[in-house]
Structure formats: structure tokens, C-alpha cells
PDB file of C-alpha atoms in Angstrom:
ATOM      1  CA  UNK A   1    -116.511   9.006  28.016  1.00 91.00           C
ATOM      2  CA  UNK A   2    -119.618  11.097  28.621  1.00 97.00           C
ATOM      3  CA  UNK A   3    -119.039  14.828  29.050  1.00 97.00           C
ATOM      4  CA  UNK A   4    -121.570  16.802  31.065  1.00 96.00           C
ATOM      5  CA  UNK A   5    -121.567  20.461  30.096  1.00 94.00           C
ATOM      6  CA  UNK A   6    -122.424  21.747  33.531  1.00 89.00           C
ATOM      7  CA  UNK A   7    -123.731  25.236  34.219  1.00 84.00           C
ATOM      8  CA  UNK A   8    -123.648  26.507  37.792  1.00 78.00           C
ATOM      9  CA  UNK A   9    -127.013  26.576  39.609  1.00 72.00           C
ATOM     10  CA  UNK A  10    -128.706  24.735  36.796  1.00 78.00           C
ATOM     11  CA  UNK A  11    -130.772  21.698  35.973  1.00 85.00           C
ATOM     12  CA  UNK A  12    -127.670  19.870  34.792  1.00 87.00           C
ATOM     13  CA  UNK A  13    -127.151  18.820  38.425  1.00 91.00           C
ATOM     14  CA  UNK A  14    -129.810  16.175  37.771  1.00 94.00           C
ATOM     15  CA  UNK A  15    -127.657  14.644  35.053  1.00 96.00           C
ATOM     16  CA  UNK A  16    -124.728  14.296  37.443  1.00 96.00           C
ATOM     17  CA  UNK A  17    -127.015  12.660  39.975  1.00 97.00           C
ATOM     18  CA  UNK A  18    -128.295  10.060  37.517  1.00 98.00           C
ATOM     19  CA  UNK A  19    -124.774   9.262  36.343  1.00 98.00           C
ATOM     20  CA  UNK A  20    -123.768   8.727  39.954  1.00 98.00           C
ATOM     21  CA  UNK A  21    -126.799   6.487  40.518  1.00 98.00           C
ATOM     22  CA  UNK A  22    -125.783   4.404  37.503  1.00 98.00           C
ATOM     23  CA  UNK A  23    -122.085   4.553  38.457  1.00 97.00           C
ATOM     24  CA  UNK A  24    -121.180   5.575  34.908  1.00 97.00           C
ATOM     25  CA  UNK A  25    -117.808   7.329  34.384  1.00 97.00           C
ATOM     26  CA  UNK A  26    -118.090  10.908  33.148  1.00 97.00           C
ATOM     27  CA  UNK A  27    -116.218  14.161  32.983  1.00 96.00           C
ATOM     28  CA  UNK A  28    -117.469  17.675  33.622  1.00 95.00           C
ATOM     29  CA  UNK A  29    -116.895  20.792  31.577  1.00 94.00           C
ATOM     30  CA  UNK A  30    -117.931  23.760  33.700  1.00 90.00           C
ATOM     31  CA  UNK A  31    -119.605  26.993  32.631  1.00 88.00           C
ATOM     32  CA  UNK A  32    -120.415  30.031  34.768  1.00 84.00           C
ATOM     33  CA  UNK A  33    -123.205  32.561  34.431  1.00 80.00           C
ATOM     34  CA  UNK A  34    -121.831  36.028  33.790  1.00 73.00           C
ATOM     35  CA  UNK A  35    -123.881  38.262  36.061  1.00 66.00           C
ATOM     36  CA  UNK A  36    -127.191  37.301  34.427  1.00 66.00           C
ATOM     37  CA  UNK A  37    -129.617  34.398  34.467  1.00 68.00           C
ATOM     38  CA  UNK A  38    -128.314  33.343  31.053  1.00 75.00           C
ATOM     39  CA  UNK A  39    -125.688  30.786  30.141  1.00 82.00           C
ATOM     40  CA  UNK A  40    -122.398  32.021  28.653  1.00 84.00           C
ATOM     41  CA  UNK A  41    -122.086  32.056  24.842  1.00 87.00           C
ATOM     42  CA  UNK A  42    -119.512  29.232  24.935  1.00 90.00           C
ATOM     43  CA  UNK A  43    -122.333  26.721  25.336  1.00 90.00           C
ATOM     44  CA  UNK A  44    -123.488  27.521  21.797  1.00 90.00           C
ATOM     45  CA  UNK A  45    -120.395  25.725  20.566  1.00 92.00           C
ATOM     46  CA  UNK A  46    -121.900  22.545  22.016  1.00 94.00           C
ATOM     47  CA  UNK A  47    -125.568  23.039  21.095  1.00 93.00           C
ATOM     48  CA  UNK A  48    -127.131  25.803  18.958  1.00 93.00           C
ATOM     49  CA  UNK A  49    -129.476  26.922  21.748  1.00 91.00           C
ATOM     50  CA  UNK A  50    -126.572  27.441  24.135  1.00 88.00           C
ATOM     51  CA  UNK A  51    -128.346  26.104  27.206  1.00 87.00           C
ATOM     52  CA  UNK A  52    -127.698  23.515  29.885  1.00 87.00           C
ATOM     53  CA  UNK A  53    -128.106  20.678  30.471  1.00 92.00           C
ATOM     54  CA  UNK A  54    -126.422  19.094  27.503  1.00 95.00           C
ATOM     55  CA  UNK A  55    -124.140  16.070  27.247  1.00 97.00           C
ATOM     56  CA  UNK A  56    -121.804  14.750  24.619  1.00 97.00           C
ATOM     57  CA  UNK A  57    -121.281  11.019  24.266  1.00 97.00           C
ATOM     58  CA  UNK A  58    -118.542  10.459  21.697  1.00 92.00           C
ATOM     59  CA  UNK A  59    -119.995  12.207  18.610  1.00 92.00           C
ATOM     60  CA  UNK A  60    -123.551  12.403  19.918  1.00 96.00           C
ATOM     61  CA  UNK A  61    -125.004  15.562  21.487  1.00 97.00           C
ATOM     62  CA  UNK A  62    -128.074  15.182  23.695  1.00 97.00           C
ATOM     63  CA  UNK A  63    -129.934  18.171  25.150  1.00 96.00           C
ATOM     64  CA  UNK A  64    -133.057  18.712  27.290  1.00 95.00           C
ATOM     65  CA  UNK A  65    -133.263  17.254  30.797  1.00 95.00           C
ATOM     66  CA  UNK A  66    -135.893  14.607  30.151  1.00 96.00           C
ATOM     67  CA  UNK A  67    -134.291  13.457  26.914  1.00 97.00           C
ATOM     68  CA  UNK A  68    -130.882  13.161  28.603  1.00 97.00           C
ATOM     69  CA  UNK A  69    -132.262  11.138  31.503  1.00 98.00           C
ATOM     70  CA  UNK A  70    -134.120   8.797  29.153  1.00 97.00           C
ATOM     71  CA  UNK A  71    -131.002   8.426  26.997  1.00 98.00           C
ATOM     72  CA  UNK A  72    -128.785   7.571  29.954  1.00 98.00           C
ATOM     73  CA  UNK A  73    -131.281   5.073  31.327  1.00 98.00           C
ATOM     74  CA  UNK A  74    -131.731   3.388  27.938  1.00 97.00           C
ATOM     75  CA  UNK A  75    -128.020   3.190  27.137  1.00 97.00           C
ATOM     76  CA  UNK A  76    -126.288   2.863  30.501  1.00 97.00           C
ATOM     77  CA  UNK A  77    -128.654   1.239  33.016  1.00 97.00           C
ATOM     78  CA  UNK A  78    -127.182  -2.155  32.195  1.00 95.00           C
ATOM     79  CA  UNK A  79    -127.976  -3.559  35.649  1.00 95.00           C
ATOM     80  CA  UNK A  80    -131.615  -2.336  35.441  1.00 95.00           C
ATOM     81  CA  UNK A  81    -131.281  -0.357  38.668  1.00 95.00           C
ATOM     82  CA  UNK A  82    -134.042   2.021  37.624  1.00 96.00           C
ATOM     83  CA  UNK A  83    -136.165  -0.405  35.620  1.00 94.00           C
ATOM     84  CA  UNK A  84    -139.879  -0.297  36.397  1.00 96.00           C
ATOM     85  CA  UNK A  85    -141.842  -3.533  36.104  1.00 93.00           C
ATOM     86  CA  UNK A  86    -145.437  -2.478  36.774  1.00 96.00           C
ATOM     87  CA  UNK A  87    -147.207  -0.824  33.858  1.00 97.00           C
ATOM     88  CA  UNK A  88    -148.822   1.786  36.108  1.00 97.00           C
ATOM     89  CA  UNK A  89    -145.414   2.794  37.476  1.00 97.00           C
ATOM     90  CA  UNK A  90    -144.048   3.169  33.943  1.00 97.00           C
ATOM     91  CA  UNK A  91    -146.969   5.476  33.117  1.00 98.00           C
ATOM     92  CA  UNK A  92    -146.506   7.499  36.309  1.00 98.00           C
ATOM     93  CA  UNK A  93    -142.772   7.850  35.749  1.00 98.00           C
ATOM     94  CA  UNK A  94    -143.313   9.120  32.223  1.00 97.00           C
ATOM     95  CA  UNK A  95    -145.969  11.575  33.406  1.00 98.00           C
ATOM     96  CA  UNK A  96    -143.814  13.162  36.129  1.00 98.00           C
ATOM     97  CA  UNK A  97    -140.778  13.198  33.830  1.00 97.00           C
ATOM     98  CA  UNK A  98    -142.669  15.485  31.447  1.00 97.00           C
ATOM     99  CA  UNK A  99    -144.689  17.334  34.096  1.00 98.00           C
ATOM    100  CA  UNK A 100    -141.531  18.715  35.741  1.00 97.00           C
ATOM    101  CA  UNK A 101    -140.498  20.792  32.730  1.00 96.00           C
ATOM    102  CA  UNK A 102    -143.820  21.083  30.927  1.00 96.00           C
ATOM    103  CA  UNK A 103    -146.031  22.303  33.791  1.00 96.00           C
ATOM    104  CA  UNK A 104    -144.117  23.131  36.972  1.00 96.00           C
ATOM    105  CA  UNK A 105    -140.834  24.718  35.921  1.00 94.00           C
ATOM    106  CA  UNK A 106    -142.401  27.376  33.632  1.00 94.00           C
ATOM    107  CA  UNK A 107    -144.339  28.729  36.624  1.00 94.00           C
ATOM    108  CA  UNK A 108    -141.243  28.758  38.849  1.00 92.00           C
ATOM    109  CA  UNK A 109    -139.151  30.478  36.187  1.00 90.00           C
ATOM    110  CA  UNK A 110    -141.867  33.095  35.669  1.00 92.00           C
ATOM    111  CA  UNK A 111    -142.008  33.716  39.412  1.00 91.00           C
ATOM    112  CA  UNK A 112    -138.237  34.194  39.512  1.00 87.00           C
ATOM    113  CA  UNK A 113    -138.352  36.663  36.605  1.00 88.00           C
ATOM    114  CA  UNK A 114    -141.243  38.695  38.002  1.00 89.00           C
ATOM    115  CA  UNK A 115    -139.638  38.768  41.464  1.00 88.00           C
ATOM    116  CA  UNK A 116    -136.567  40.450  39.927  1.00 83.00           C
ATOM    117  CA  UNK A 117    -138.403  43.192  38.029  1.00 87.00           C
ATOM    118  CA  UNK A 118    -137.522  45.712  40.713  1.00 88.00           C
ATOM    119  CA  UNK A 119    -133.802  44.932  40.506  1.00 86.00           C
ATOM    120  CA  UNK A 120    -130.919  45.297  38.068  1.00 82.00           C
ATOM    121  CA  UNK A 121    -130.635  45.047  35.096  1.00 79.00           C
ATOM    122  CA  UNK A 122    -133.972  46.927  35.063  1.00 84.00           C
ATOM    123  CA  UNK A 123    -133.098  50.674  34.859  1.00 85.00           C
ATOM    124  CA  UNK A 124    -133.342  52.207  38.311  1.00 83.00           C
ATOM    125  CA  UNK A 125    -136.003  54.718  37.270  1.00 84.00           C
ATOM    126  CA  UNK A 126    -138.282  51.871  36.220  1.00 83.00           C
ATOM    127  CA  UNK A 127    -137.638  49.606  39.189  1.00 88.00           C
ATOM    128  CA  UNK A 128    -140.543  50.856  41.378  1.00 90.00           C
ATOM    129  CA  UNK A 129    -142.962  50.285  38.498  1.00 88.00           C
ATOM    130  CA  UNK A 130    -141.382  46.941  37.670  1.00 88.00           C
ATOM    131  CA  UNK A 131    -141.516  45.837  41.284  1.00 90.00           C
ATOM    132  CA  UNK A 132    -145.202  46.738  41.643  1.00 93.00           C
ATOM    133  CA  UNK A 133    -146.054  45.020  38.358  1.00 88.00           C
ATOM    134  CA  UNK A 134    -144.072  41.913  39.287  1.00 87.00           C
ATOM    135  CA  UNK A 135    -145.746  41.636  42.686  1.00 91.00           C
ATOM    136  CA  UNK A 136    -149.149  42.032  41.075  1.00 93.00           C
ATOM    137  CA  UNK A 137    -148.557  39.219  38.599  1.00 91.00           C
ATOM    138  CA  UNK A 138    -147.256  36.959  41.345  1.00 86.00           C
ATOM    139  CA  UNK A 139    -150.181  37.613  43.667  1.00 91.00           C
ATOM    140  CA  UNK A 140    -152.888  37.528  41.038  1.00 93.00           C
ATOM    141  CA  UNK A 141    -151.710  34.633  38.893  1.00 92.00           C
ATOM    142  CA  UNK A 142    -148.459  32.828  39.731  1.00 93.00           C
ATOM    143  CA  UNK A 143    -148.870  32.221  43.460  1.00 93.00           C
ATOM    144  CA  UNK A 144    -152.372  30.652  43.152  1.00 94.00           C
ATOM    145  CA  UNK A 145    -151.137  28.453  40.295  1.00 95.00           C
ATOM    146  CA  UNK A 146    -148.064  27.321  42.224  1.00 94.00           C
ATOM    147  CA  UNK A 147    -150.197  26.596  45.293  1.00 94.00           C
ATOM    148  CA  UNK A 148    -152.426  24.367  43.186  1.00 95.00           C
ATOM    149  CA  UNK A 149    -149.426  22.460  41.840  1.00 96.00           C
ATOM    150  CA  UNK A 150    -147.835  22.188  45.273  1.00 96.00           C
ATOM    151  CA  UNK A 151    -151.008  20.625  46.699  1.00 96.00           C
ATOM    152  CA  UNK A 152    -151.208  18.247  43.744  1.00 97.00           C
ATOM    153  CA  UNK A 153    -147.651  17.027  44.317  1.00 98.00           C
ATOM    154  CA  UNK A 154    -148.145  16.800  48.085  1.00 97.00           C
ATOM    155  CA  UNK A 155    -151.222  14.609  47.659  1.00 98.00           C
ATOM    156  CA  UNK A 156    -149.367  12.290  45.280  1.00 98.00           C
ATOM    157  CA  UNK A 157    -146.330  11.867  47.535  1.00 98.00           C
ATOM    158  CA  UNK A 158    -148.569  11.307  50.553  1.00 98.00           C
ATOM    159  CA  UNK A 159    -149.785   8.140  48.802  1.00 97.00           C
ATOM    160  CA  UNK A 160    -146.571   6.989  47.100  1.00 98.00           C
ATOM    161  CA  UNK A 161    -143.014   6.435  48.283  1.00 97.00           C
ATOM    162  CA  UNK A 162    -141.556   7.717  45.008  1.00 98.00           C
ATOM    163  CA  UNK A 163    -143.048   9.556  42.053  1.00 98.00           C
ATOM    164  CA  UNK A 164    -143.538   6.385  39.996  1.00 98.00           C
ATOM    165  CA  UNK A 165    -144.829   4.454  42.991  1.00 97.00           C
ATOM    166  CA  UNK A 166    -142.827   2.046  45.124  1.00 96.00           C
ATOM    167  CA  UNK A 167    -139.585   2.258  43.115  1.00 96.00           C
ATOM    168  CA  UNK A 168    -137.113   5.080  42.590  1.00 97.00           C
ATOM    169  CA  UNK A 169    -136.977   6.175  38.928  1.00 98.00           C
ATOM    170  CA  UNK A 170    -135.774   8.918  36.611  1.00 98.00           C
ATOM    171  CA  UNK A 171    -139.009  10.746  37.462  1.00 98.00           C
ATOM    172  CA  UNK A 172    -137.550  11.427  40.914  1.00 98.00           C
ATOM    173  CA  UNK A 173    -134.337  12.680  39.346  1.00 98.00           C
ATOM    174  CA  UNK A 174    -136.317  14.996  37.082  1.00 98.00           C
ATOM    175  CA  UNK A 175    -138.566  16.338  39.841  1.00 98.00           C
ATOM    176  CA  UNK A 176    -135.661  17.109  42.187  1.00 96.00           C
ATOM    177  CA  UNK A 177    -134.742  20.499  40.726  1.00 93.00           C
ATOM    178  CA  UNK A 178    -138.205  22.126  40.721  1.00 94.00           C
ATOM    179  CA  UNK A 179    -138.973  20.855  44.217  1.00 96.00           C
ATOM    180  CA  UNK A 180    -135.657  22.116  45.537  1.00 93.00           C
ATOM    181  CA  UNK A 181    -136.416  25.493  43.959  1.00 90.00           C
ATOM    182  CA  UNK A 182    -139.904  25.480  45.446  1.00 91.00           C
ATOM    183  CA  UNK A 183    -138.780  24.641  48.973  1.00 90.00           C
ATOM    184  CA  UNK A 184    -135.779  26.990  48.891  1.00 83.00           C
ATOM    185  CA  UNK A 185    -138.175  29.881  48.379  1.00 76.00           C
ATOM    186  CA  UNK A 186    -140.476  28.791  51.209  1.00 74.00           C
ATOM    187  CA  UNK A 187    -143.116  27.285  48.968  1.00 76.00           C
ATOM    188  CA  UNK A 188    -143.445  23.888  50.653  1.00 83.00           C
ATOM    189  CA  UNK A 189    -143.133  24.615  54.361  1.00 83.00           C
ATOM    190  CA  UNK A 190    -146.578  23.099  54.999  1.00 91.00           C
ATOM    191  CA  UNK A 191    -146.009  20.003  52.839  1.00 95.00           C
ATOM    192  CA  UNK A 192    -144.678  17.128  54.972  1.00 96.00           C
ATOM    193  CA  UNK A 193    -144.781  14.576  52.144  1.00 97.00           C
ATOM    194  CA  UNK A 194    -142.649  16.781  49.881  1.00 97.00           C
ATOM    195  CA  UNK A 195    -140.252  17.440  52.738  1.00 95.00           C
ATOM    196  CA  UNK A 196    -139.980  13.720  53.502  1.00 97.00           C
ATOM    197  CA  UNK A 197    -139.330  12.920  49.832  1.00 97.00           C
ATOM    198  CA  UNK A 198    -136.599  15.557  49.639  1.00 96.00           C
ATOM    199  CA  UNK A 199    -134.962  14.154  52.756  1.00 96.00           C
ATOM    200  CA  UNK A 200    -134.879  10.679  51.193  1.00 97.00           C
ATOM    201  CA  UNK A 201    -133.351  12.168  48.053  1.00 97.00           C
ATOM    202  CA  UNK A 202    -130.682  14.060  49.939  1.00 95.00           C
ATOM    203  CA  UNK A 203    -129.791  10.965  51.973  1.00 97.00           C
ATOM    204  CA  UNK A 204    -128.920   8.996  48.847  1.00 97.00           C
ATOM    205  CA  UNK A 205    -125.190   8.433  48.462  1.00 98.00           C
ATOM    206  CA  UNK A 206    -125.361   9.158  44.722  1.00 98.00           C
ATOM    207  CA  UNK A 207    -127.022  12.525  45.404  1.00 96.00           C
ATOM    208  CA  UNK A 208    -124.271  13.471  47.812  1.00 96.00           C
ATOM    209  CA  UNK A 209    -121.560  12.436  45.358  1.00 96.00           C
ATOM    210  CA  UNK A 210    -123.236  14.497  42.623  1.00 95.00           C
ATOM    211  CA  UNK A 211    -123.208  17.582  44.856  1.00 92.00           C
ATOM    212  CA  UNK A 212    -119.515  17.084  45.499  1.00 93.00           C
ATOM    213  CA  UNK A 213    -118.917  16.958  41.762  1.00 92.00           C
ATOM    214  CA  UNK A 214    -121.241  19.761  40.651  1.00 89.00           C
ATOM    215  CA  UNK A 215    -121.341  22.015  43.702  1.00 83.00           C
ATOM    216  CA  UNK A 216    -124.185  23.212  45.899  1.00 80.00           C
ATOM    217  CA  UNK A 217    -127.175  24.786  44.172  1.00 77.00           C
ATOM    218  CA  UNK A 218    -128.236  28.279  45.215  1.00 72.00           C
ATOM    219  CA  UNK A 219    -131.768  29.473  44.482  1.00 67.00           C
ATOM    220  CA  UNK A 220    -131.335  32.967  45.935  1.00 58.00           C
TER     221      UNK A 220
END
């Protein structure tokens, strides 16, 4: 039995979604953030870095979103539901699988951190300075970078049904979290292709089952 060590409002929701797509039995062990953006220390008992997502499969521990998705596809997609047959689609799927965490998510995490520099736990005397600094970094660096990435993704989805091409793949599972974060903060209001892709994702029965299991994600 696979155990998903699931942190609230985290990227581990993608793991639940893929398991539901593959119809693989699993159990959830839940962890809650304790008033910070950090995971609770209990997760360090599972993996030394103490972060989610992480799964245990008998005696095997697998961490990192992309590695988990690849592991589940390789070991549990026995009916080849997500198998890609065209070489170009395999290449595209691999690219977007790594792009999500390697290029897009660091920018979104930085934006979240800098947007909170005027709030607790920053000492109240420093919050005006922190707020001004955070807004400056966002305006001068992060927002232009995110706009560039948003346009890049929009152009790709305007030409392709799914991230790999014509077939749904683990690349779509991987890209779901950053695009949900982007749209939740108003970053894709003028991107019809991204909005259409998200609607297709949210209409999938496996996605809806995963939300029932893991709970709604809040990006506020």
C-alpha cells in the first residue's frame, strides 16, 4: 500500500491526482502547517529534508514531485493510460515535468515570500521597510519574469491540447500546481488557453476525487 504524506496546501495534491488517474489504492497521512509556510517537524521522520510531497511504498521512500510522478507512472501505469507514443510528445512531457519546478515554481515562491515581507512574522517595526522592499523586488524583477513565463505557457497551450501534445501526461499533473497558484493570484486573467486547460483539468473525474481526498487548495 502506498502512503502519501500529504501536507495541506501543498504540491502533494498532484500525487493524489495521479494515483486517482491510475486508480491505484493508497492511504494518506496528513500533516498541517503550524502558522508558517513550513512543514511540521514530523515530516523529517519520513525524509531528512522534512518536506512534502513524499511517498512511502513498502520500504521505499520517494521524494520530489517529478521523481514521484515518474516513479508512479513507471511502476503502476500497468494499463499504459499515460503512455506517450510519439517521440516529440515524450520530449515535451519531460521538458514540462522539469520546467514546472526548475523554472516556474521558484519565481512563484519568491513572489509569495516578497509579498509577505510587510506581515508577520516580520517584526512590526520593520514591516513598512519590508513591504516597500518586497514591492520593489516584485515590480522590478519578479513580475516581468512571471509575465514572460505566463506568455510562454499561453502560447504553448494555444497550439496544443495538453502539455505533451495531443495526449494527457504526467506533465499536466506536474504543471497543475504552479498554474493554479498563478491564476489564484490573478496572474492569468488574460490567458484563455491557460484558463481552458485548467477547466479541462478540473473537469476530470480523477481530479475531483483527489480534491475530495486531499482537500481544497488555498493560495491566499
